[in-house]
XYZ file of C-alpha atoms in Angstrom:
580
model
C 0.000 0.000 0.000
C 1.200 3.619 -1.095
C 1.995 6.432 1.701
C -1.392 8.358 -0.009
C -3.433 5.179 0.924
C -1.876 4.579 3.756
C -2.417 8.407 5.331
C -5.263 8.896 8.007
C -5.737 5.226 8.104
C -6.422 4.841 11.960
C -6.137 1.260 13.735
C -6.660 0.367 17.271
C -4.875 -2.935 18.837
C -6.642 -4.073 21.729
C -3.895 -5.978 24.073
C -3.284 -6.815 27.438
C 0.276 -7.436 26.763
C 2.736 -4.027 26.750
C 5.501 -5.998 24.953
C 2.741 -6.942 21.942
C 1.651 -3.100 22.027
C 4.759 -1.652 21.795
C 6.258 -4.306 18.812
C 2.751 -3.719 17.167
C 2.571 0.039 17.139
C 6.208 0.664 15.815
C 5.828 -1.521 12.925
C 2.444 -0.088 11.871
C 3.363 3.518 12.717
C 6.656 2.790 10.093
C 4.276 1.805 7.407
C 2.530 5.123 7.951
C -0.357 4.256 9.392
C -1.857 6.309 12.784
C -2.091 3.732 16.297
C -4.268 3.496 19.059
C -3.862 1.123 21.787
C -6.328 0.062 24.614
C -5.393 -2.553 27.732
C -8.910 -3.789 28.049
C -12.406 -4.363 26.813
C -13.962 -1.408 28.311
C -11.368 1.282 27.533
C -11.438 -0.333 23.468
C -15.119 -0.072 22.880
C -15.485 3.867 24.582
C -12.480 4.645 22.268
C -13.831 2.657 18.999
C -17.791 4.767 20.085
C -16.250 8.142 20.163
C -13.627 7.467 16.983
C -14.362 4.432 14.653
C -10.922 2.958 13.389
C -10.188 1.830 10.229
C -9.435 -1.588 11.639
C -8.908 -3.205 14.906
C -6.404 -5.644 16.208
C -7.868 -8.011 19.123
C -6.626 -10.156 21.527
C -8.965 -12.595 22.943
C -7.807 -12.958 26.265
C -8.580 -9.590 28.054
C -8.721 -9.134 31.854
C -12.817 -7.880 31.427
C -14.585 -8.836 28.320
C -13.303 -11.674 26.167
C -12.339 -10.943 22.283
C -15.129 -12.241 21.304
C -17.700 -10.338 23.299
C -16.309 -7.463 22.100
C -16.637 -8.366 18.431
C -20.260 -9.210 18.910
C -21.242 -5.891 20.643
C -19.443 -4.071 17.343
C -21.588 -6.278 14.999
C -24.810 -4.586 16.991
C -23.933 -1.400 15.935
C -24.304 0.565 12.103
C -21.738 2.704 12.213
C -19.084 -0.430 13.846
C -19.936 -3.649 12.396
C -18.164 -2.603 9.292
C -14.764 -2.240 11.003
C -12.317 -5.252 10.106
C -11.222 -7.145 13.400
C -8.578 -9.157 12.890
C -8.043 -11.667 16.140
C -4.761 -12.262 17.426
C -4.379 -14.918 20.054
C -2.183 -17.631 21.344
C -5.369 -20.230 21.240
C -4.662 -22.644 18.449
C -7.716 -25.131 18.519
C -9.899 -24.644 15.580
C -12.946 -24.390 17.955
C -11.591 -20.653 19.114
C -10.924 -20.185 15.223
C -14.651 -20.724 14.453
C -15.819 -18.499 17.020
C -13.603 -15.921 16.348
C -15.445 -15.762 12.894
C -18.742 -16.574 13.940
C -18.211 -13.680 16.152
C -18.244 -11.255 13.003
C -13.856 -11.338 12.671
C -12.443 -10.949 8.999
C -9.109 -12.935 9.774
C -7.286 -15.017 12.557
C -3.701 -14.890 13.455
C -1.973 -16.997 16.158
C 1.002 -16.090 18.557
C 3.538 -15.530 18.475
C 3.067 -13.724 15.360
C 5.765 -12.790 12.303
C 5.498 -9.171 12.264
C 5.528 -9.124 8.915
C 2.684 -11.182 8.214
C 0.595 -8.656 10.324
C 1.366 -6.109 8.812
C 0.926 -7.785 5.226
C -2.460 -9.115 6.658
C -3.422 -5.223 7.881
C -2.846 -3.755 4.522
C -4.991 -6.870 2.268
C -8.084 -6.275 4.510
C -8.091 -2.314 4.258
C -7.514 -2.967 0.587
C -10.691 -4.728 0.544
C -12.133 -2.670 2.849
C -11.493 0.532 -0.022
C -12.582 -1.568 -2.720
C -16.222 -2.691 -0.894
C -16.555 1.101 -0.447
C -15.209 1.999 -3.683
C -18.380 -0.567 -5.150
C -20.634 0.240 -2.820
C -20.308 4.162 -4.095
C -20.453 3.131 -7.462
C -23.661 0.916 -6.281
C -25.346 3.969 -5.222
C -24.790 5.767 -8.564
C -26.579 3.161 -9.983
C -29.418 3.003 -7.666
C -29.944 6.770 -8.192
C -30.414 6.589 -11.660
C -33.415 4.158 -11.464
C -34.501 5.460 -8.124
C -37.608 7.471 -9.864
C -38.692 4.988 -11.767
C -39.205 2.738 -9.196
C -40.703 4.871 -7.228
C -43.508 5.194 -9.812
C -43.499 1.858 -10.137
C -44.419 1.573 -6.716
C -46.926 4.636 -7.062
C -50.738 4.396 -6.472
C -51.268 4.958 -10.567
C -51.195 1.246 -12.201
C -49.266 1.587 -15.467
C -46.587 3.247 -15.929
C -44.662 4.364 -19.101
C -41.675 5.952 -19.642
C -41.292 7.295 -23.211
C -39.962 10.127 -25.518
C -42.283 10.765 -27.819
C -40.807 8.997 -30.720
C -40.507 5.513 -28.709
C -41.116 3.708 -25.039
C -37.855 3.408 -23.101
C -39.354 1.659 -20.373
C -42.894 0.083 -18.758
C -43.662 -1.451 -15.477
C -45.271 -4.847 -15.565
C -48.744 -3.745 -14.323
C -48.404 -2.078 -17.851
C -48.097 -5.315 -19.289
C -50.684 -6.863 -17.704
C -53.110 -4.195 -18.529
C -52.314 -4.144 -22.417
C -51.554 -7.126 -22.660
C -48.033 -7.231 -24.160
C -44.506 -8.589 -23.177
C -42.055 -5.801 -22.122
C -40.241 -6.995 -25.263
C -43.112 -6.394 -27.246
C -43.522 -2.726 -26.058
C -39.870 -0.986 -25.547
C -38.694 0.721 -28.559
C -42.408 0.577 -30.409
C -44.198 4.481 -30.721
C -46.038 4.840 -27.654
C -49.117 5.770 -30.043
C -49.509 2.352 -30.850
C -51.229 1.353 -27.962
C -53.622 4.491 -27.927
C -57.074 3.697 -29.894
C -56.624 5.759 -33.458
C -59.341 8.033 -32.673
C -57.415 9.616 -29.795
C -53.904 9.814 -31.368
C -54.188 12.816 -32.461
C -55.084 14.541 -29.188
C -52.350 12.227 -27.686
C -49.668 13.818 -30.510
C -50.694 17.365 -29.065
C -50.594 16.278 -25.644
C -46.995 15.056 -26.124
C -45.721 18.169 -27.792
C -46.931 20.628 -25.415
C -45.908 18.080 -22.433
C -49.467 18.773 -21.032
C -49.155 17.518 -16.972
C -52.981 18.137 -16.972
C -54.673 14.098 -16.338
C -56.945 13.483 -18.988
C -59.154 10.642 -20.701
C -58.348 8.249 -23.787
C -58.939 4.872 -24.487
C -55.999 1.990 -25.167
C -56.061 -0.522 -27.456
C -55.762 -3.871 -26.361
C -53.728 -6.799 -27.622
C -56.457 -8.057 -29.898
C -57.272 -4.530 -31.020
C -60.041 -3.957 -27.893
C -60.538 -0.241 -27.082
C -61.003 0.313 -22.894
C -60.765 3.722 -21.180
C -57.644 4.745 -19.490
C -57.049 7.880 -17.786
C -53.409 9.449 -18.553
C -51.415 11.976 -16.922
C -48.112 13.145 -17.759
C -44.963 14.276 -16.654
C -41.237 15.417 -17.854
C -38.698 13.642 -15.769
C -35.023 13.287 -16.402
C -34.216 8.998 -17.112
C -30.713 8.274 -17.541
C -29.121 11.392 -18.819
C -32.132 12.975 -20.906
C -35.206 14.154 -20.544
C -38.427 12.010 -20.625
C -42.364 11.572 -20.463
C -43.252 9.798 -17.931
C -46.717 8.522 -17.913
C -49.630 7.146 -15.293
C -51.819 5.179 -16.887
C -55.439 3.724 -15.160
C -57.579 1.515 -16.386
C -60.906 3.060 -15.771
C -62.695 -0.533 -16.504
C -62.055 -0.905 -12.167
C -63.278 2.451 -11.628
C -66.658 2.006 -12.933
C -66.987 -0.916 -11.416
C -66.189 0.296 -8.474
C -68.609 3.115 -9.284
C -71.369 0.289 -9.587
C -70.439 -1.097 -6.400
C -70.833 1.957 -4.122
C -74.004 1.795 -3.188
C -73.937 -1.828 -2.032
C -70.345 -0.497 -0.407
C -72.097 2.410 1.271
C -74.632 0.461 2.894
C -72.461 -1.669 4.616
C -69.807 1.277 6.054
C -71.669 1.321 8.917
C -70.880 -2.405 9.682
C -67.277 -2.055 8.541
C -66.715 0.953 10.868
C -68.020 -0.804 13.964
C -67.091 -3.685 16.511
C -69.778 -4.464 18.688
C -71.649 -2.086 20.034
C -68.518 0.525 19.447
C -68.114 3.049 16.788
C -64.899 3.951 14.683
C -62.542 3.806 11.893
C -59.938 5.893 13.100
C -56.429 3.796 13.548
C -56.660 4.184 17.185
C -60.329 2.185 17.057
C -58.716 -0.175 15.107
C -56.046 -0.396 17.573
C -58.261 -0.986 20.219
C -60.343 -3.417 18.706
C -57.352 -5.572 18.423
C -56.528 -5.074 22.071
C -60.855 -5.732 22.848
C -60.631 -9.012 20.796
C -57.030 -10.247 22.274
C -58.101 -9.291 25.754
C -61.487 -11.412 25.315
C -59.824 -14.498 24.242
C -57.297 -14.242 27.684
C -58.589 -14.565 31.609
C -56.433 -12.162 32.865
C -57.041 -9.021 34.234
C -57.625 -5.885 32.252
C -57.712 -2.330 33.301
C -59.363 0.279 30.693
C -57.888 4.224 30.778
C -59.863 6.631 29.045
C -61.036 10.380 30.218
C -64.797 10.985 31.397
C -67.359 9.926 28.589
C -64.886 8.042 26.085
C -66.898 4.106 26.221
C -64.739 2.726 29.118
C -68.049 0.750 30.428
C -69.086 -0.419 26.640
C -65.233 -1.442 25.794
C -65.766 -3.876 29.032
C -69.384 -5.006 28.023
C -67.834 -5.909 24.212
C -64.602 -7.900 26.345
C -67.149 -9.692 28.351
C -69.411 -10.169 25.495
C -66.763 -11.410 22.896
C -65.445 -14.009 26.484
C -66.347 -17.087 27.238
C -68.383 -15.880 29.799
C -70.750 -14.012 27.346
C -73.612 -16.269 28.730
C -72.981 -15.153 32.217
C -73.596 -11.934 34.237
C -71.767 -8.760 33.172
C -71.748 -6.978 36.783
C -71.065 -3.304 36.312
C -70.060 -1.690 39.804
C -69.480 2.095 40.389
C -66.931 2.133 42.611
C -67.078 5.893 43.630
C -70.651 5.334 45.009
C -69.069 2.798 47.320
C -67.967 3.583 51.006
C -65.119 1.620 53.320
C -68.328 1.198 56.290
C -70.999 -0.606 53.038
C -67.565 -2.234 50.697
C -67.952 -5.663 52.432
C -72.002 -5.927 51.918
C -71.967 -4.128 48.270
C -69.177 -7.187 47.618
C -69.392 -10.192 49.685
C -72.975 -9.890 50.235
C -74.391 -10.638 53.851
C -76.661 -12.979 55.822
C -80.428 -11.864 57.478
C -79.590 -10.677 60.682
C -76.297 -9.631 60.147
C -76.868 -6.747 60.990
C -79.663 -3.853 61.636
C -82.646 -3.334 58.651
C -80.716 -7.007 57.401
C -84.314 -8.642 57.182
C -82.901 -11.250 54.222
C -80.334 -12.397 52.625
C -78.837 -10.171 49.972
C -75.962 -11.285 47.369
C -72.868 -9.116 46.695
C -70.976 -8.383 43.178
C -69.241 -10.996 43.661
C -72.362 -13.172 43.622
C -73.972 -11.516 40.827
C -70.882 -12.149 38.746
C -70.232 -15.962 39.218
C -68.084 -17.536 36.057
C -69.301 -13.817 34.552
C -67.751 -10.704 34.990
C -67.183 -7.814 37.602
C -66.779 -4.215 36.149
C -65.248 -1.913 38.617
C -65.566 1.495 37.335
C -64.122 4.460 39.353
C -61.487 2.271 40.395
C -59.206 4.921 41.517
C -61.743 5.736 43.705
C -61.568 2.877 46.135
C -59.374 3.216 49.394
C -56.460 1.599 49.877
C -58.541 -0.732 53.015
C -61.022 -1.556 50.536
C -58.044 -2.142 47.729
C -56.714 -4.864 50.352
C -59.649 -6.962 50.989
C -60.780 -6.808 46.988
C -57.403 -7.708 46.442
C -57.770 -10.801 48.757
C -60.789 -12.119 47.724
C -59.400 -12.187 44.266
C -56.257 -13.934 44.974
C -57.569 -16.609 47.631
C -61.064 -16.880 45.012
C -62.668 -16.925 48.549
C -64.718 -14.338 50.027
C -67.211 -14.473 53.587
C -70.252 -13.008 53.777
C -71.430 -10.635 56.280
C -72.482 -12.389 59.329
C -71.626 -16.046 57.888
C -68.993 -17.870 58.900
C -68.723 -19.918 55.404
C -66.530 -19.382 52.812
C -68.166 -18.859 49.231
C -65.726 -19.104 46.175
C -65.956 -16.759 42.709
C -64.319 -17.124 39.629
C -65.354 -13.913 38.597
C -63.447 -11.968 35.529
C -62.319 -8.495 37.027
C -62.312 -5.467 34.307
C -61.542 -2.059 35.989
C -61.852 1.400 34.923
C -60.498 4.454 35.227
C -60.145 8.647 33.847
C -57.374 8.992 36.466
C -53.590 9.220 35.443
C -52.653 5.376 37.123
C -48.391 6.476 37.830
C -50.350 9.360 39.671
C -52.461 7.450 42.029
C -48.838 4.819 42.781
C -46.682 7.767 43.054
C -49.449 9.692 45.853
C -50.327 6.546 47.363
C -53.801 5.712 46.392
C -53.056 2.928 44.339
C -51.562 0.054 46.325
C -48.741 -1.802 44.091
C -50.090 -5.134 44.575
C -53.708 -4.459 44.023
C -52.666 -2.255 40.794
C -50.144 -5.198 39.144
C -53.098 -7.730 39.928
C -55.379 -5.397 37.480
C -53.338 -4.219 35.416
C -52.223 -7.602 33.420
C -53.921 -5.927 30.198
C -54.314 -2.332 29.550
C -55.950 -0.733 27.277
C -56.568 3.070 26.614
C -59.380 4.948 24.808
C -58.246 7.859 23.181
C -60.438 11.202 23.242
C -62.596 12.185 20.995
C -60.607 15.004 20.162
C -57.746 12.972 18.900
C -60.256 10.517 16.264
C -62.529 13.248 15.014
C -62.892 11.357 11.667
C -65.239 8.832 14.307
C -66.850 11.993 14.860
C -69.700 11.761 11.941
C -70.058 7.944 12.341
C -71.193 8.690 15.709
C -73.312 11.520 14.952
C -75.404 9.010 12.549
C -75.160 5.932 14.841
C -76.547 8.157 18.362
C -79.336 9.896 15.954
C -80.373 6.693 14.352
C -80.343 4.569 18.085
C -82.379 8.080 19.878
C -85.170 8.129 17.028
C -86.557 4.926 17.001
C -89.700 4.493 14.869
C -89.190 7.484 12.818
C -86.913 8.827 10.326
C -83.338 9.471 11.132
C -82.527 13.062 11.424
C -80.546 14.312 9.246
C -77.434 17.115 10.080
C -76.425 20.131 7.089
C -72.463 19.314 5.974
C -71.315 22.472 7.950
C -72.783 21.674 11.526
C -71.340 18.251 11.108
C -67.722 20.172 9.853
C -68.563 22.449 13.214
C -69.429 19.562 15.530
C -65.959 17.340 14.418
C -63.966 20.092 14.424
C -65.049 20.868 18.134
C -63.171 19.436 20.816
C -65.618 17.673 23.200
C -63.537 17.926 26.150
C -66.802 14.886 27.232
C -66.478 13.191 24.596
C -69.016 10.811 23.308
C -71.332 11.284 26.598
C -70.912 15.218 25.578
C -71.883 14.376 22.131
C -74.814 12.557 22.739
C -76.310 14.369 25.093
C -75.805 17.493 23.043
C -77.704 15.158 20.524
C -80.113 14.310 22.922
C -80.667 17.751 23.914
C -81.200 18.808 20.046
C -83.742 16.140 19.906
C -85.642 17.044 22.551
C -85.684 20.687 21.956
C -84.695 21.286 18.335
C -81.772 23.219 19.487
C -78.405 22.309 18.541
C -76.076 23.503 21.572
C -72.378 23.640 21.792
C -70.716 26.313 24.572
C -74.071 27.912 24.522
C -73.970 28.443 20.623
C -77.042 27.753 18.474
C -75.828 25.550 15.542
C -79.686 24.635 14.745
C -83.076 26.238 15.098
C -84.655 24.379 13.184
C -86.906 21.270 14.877
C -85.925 17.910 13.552
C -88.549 15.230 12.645
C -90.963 14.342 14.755
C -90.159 17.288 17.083
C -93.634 19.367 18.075
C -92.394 22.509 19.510
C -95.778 23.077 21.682
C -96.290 22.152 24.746
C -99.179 19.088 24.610
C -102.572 19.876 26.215
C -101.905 16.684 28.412
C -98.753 17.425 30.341
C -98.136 17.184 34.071
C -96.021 19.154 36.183
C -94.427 15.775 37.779
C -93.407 15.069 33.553
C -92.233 19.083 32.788
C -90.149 18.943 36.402
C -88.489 15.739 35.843
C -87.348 17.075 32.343
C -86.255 20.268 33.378
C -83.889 18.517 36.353
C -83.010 15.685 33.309
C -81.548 18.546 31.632
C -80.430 20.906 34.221
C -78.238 17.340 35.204
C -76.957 16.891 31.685
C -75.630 20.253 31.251
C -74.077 20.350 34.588
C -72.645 16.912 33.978
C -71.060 17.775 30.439
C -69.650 21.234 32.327
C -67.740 19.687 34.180
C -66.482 16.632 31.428
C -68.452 13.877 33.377
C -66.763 14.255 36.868
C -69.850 13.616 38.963
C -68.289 14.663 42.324
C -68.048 17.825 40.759
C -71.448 17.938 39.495
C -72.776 16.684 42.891
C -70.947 19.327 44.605
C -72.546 22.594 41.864
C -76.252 20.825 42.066
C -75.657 20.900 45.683
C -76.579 17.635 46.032
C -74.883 14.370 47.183
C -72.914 11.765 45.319
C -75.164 8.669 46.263
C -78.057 10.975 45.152
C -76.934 11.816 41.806
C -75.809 8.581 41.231
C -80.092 7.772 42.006
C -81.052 10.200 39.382
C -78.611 9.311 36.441
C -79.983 6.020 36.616
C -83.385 7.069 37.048
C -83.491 9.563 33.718
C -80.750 6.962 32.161
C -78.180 9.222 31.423
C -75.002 7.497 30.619
């Protein structure tokens, strides 16, 4: 190797021995080249991270990491695994040989070692190391110069030929398949020959004025068949010159496709739905992989979402897509639930158990035998009440209030919560234990915000499901634009109850702005002759509920606290006007 090839040409021996270091470095740093040296395995691969060599020199035997080790981690790495290692070691069985270059080394040299034959061995591998480079450069050159073309090739168009007015230099094979020729049959030809007569005249213009504009001809076919293609155009430079390159689709699929949409249409609705849940967006389809994995598992799963995004229907479609759809699905709110009323609400308890306990009365855990036990508002349980869930779940036993018997469940747990879960660990109302127990399978509903193209499915699914028996109402394009573009910091319990709310009054309400005056079908704006005050009070505290509720994004202590009301009690009157 010359002094120019030999200049800048950085290698690092890797040695334990000073004698080897010292006879190494002096006859590589005569042949010109630069030397590093490191004592061990650590100190080599910080130097070979911060400054790549050329090519490395390693001993096997190093006081930390073994030769090969170090090899191995370089092979991990892009900008390393390209470095030559050349091993040099006084282990002569063939065994060390073969691991040495299974361990990603380019050569093998034994001590004690001829000086000269190092050397000799340094220079052939950086030779070859040049020459990959040198091939790989002119590699890239290559590449480059066919890098449009198959890029259209790949494009969403689904012929593609590149011509120059006079002849075709090149077609991809969906070309051939849609004219039905051989490539061999089509380079070099005039590209007017596969253009029906009546429209090569047009084409001709086209072509001289290098029109990019798409436009519609029709091909000619093999057997001389005239079909309708739609062409656009475009001047690219192709191997030194400049070329047409043309899209060509076959508009045969189109109007089929055309022909099709109705029967398509129809069934969107289906397509854009699992279960009882609505969504196309890639996050629903995300979770409905996550629904139907969880619902083929027993373990636990623990559903995140913020106030009003499904969390209870995501459970009911688990439980329903189980093997315990035939059983109960026991939904339990566990904010309603105190420490002094846990055990009865759960275990159950016996008649006489305690005061007003005239009968027996089964808990959740009851209900949901071989079914399964929704705890919603999990975050809101206390940590006692955490512990003796968490018992009865990993024991399968649980006792009864005033029994002495021990009753066994099976139950599937699914829990629930809009709270941030590192949160509750890191202030101490999530207990460790009881959270890993739950949280075998999580799954997270994103907001509304973050999926409005969901948005207008849902608007047609929660009109269609509130106006049973009549026609669907039907929403302008702008107040659908206005309602997905808005944020619904509720999310789908916002939406439909601002639905609801529309349908009830004719008003269309978001922030207090009127989208809609208009009454929608069915609606009778005057009051009926036959209306009680009982029926006009319990709609006025309906709404008054569902506004407050949506103000303040579904938290219900809050809305307890503003209605001035308790938390049991509102709990009583959302399921006594059913509002979700």
């Amino acid at each position: 190797m010359n002094d120019s090839l030999q200049a800048h040409q950085d290698i690092l021996i890797i040695d334990d021995t000073p004698d080897n270091l010292s006879i190494l470095s002096q006859m590589l740093k005569k042949r010109g080249y630069i030397v590093r040296t490191a004592i061990s395995g650590k100190l080599a691969l910080s130097s070979i991270h911060a400054a790549p060599p050329a090519l490395i020199l390693l001993d096997i035997m190093l006081p930390d990491i073994d030769g090969y080790a170090i090899c191995r981690q370089l092979q991990e790495h892009e900008h390393t695994k390209n470095i030559p290692v050349i091993f040099l070691s006084g282990l002569h069985e063939p065994e060390h040989k073969i691991q040495a270059f299974e361990s990603g080394g380019v050569d093998y040299i034994t001590k004690p070692f001829r000086v000269e034959e190092v050397g000799a061995r340094v220079e052939t591998h950086l030779t070859i190391r040049r020459l990959h480079r040198q091939i790989q450069k002119k590699n890239a050159l290559l590449h480059e110069q066919n890098v449009r073309f198959q890029i259209l090739e790949e494009a969403s168009f689904e012929g593609i030929i590149i011509h120059d007015g006079v002849r075709v230099l090149e077609v991809n094979q969906r070309f051939e398949e849609m004219f039905g020729y051989r490539r061999t049959e089509i380079v070099g030809k005039p590209p007017l020959n596969f253009i029906a007569p009546a429209f090569r005249e047009n084409m001709i213009q086209r072509i001289e004025s290098r029109d990019e504009a798409s436009y519609q001809v029709e091909g000619m076919l093999r057997d001389g068949t005239a079909f309708p293609v739609e062409v656009q155009s475009r001047t690219m430079p192709y191997q030194g010159q400049e070329v047409l390159v043309a899209t060509i689709r076959d508009l045969r699929k189109q109007r089929q496709l055309e022909q099709e949409n109705h029967a398509l249409r129809t069934g969107m609705q289906e397509r854009y739905r699992f279960g009882e849940i609505i969504g196309k967006s890639r996050s629903m389809l995300h979770l409905y992989e996550l629904i139907a994995q969880a619902a083929a598992t027993e373990y636990g799963v623990i559903v995140y979402g913020e106030s009003g995004t499904g969390k209870e229907l995501v459970a009911r479609t688990i439980h329903a897509m189980s093997s315990r759809r035939q059983q109960m699905f026991v939904p339990v709110n566990c904010g309603a639930i105190t420490e002094t009323l846990f055990e009865r609400e759960f275990f159950g308890h016996r008649k006489g158990a305690f005061t007003g306990a005239d009968h027996d009365k089964p808990g959740f855990f009851d209900a949901s035998r071989r079914g399964t036990l929704f705890l919603d508002e999990v975050g809101e349980l206390s940590s006692l009440m955490q512990v003796k869930l968490l018992r009865a779940l990993e024991s399968g036993g649980f006792t009864p209030v005033g029994d002495t018997e021990v009753k066994h469940t099976d139950a599937r747990l699914i829990a629930a919560t809009n709270r941030n879960p590192q949160e509750l660990l890191q202030n101490g109302l999530f207990r460790e234990d009881f959270f890993y127990r739950i949280h075998v399978i999580a799954i997270t509903i994103s907001p509304l915000r973050e999926r409005r193209e969901d948005i207008p499915l849902l608007i047609e699914h929660i009109l269609k499901e509130e106006s049973p028996g009549r026609p669907t109402p039907k929403l302008s394009g702008s107040i659908i634009e206005h309602l997905t573009n808005y944020d619904w910091p509720g999310n789908v319990r916002q939406l439909q109850n601002t639905l609801q709310h529309y349908l009830t009054t004719g008003e269309l309400l978001v922030q207090g702005q009127r989208l809609q005056d208009i009454s929608p079908p069915g609606f009778d704006r005057e009051v009926p002759e036959v209306f009680s005050l009982s029926d006009a009070l319990s709609q006025v505290e309906r709404q008054i509920i569902t506004q407050v509720l949506s103000q303040h994004r579904g938290n219900r202590t809050a809305t307890a606290s503003h209605l001035g009301i308790t938390r049991r009690a509102l709990y009583n009157k959302l399921e006594k006007y059913s509002i979700n």
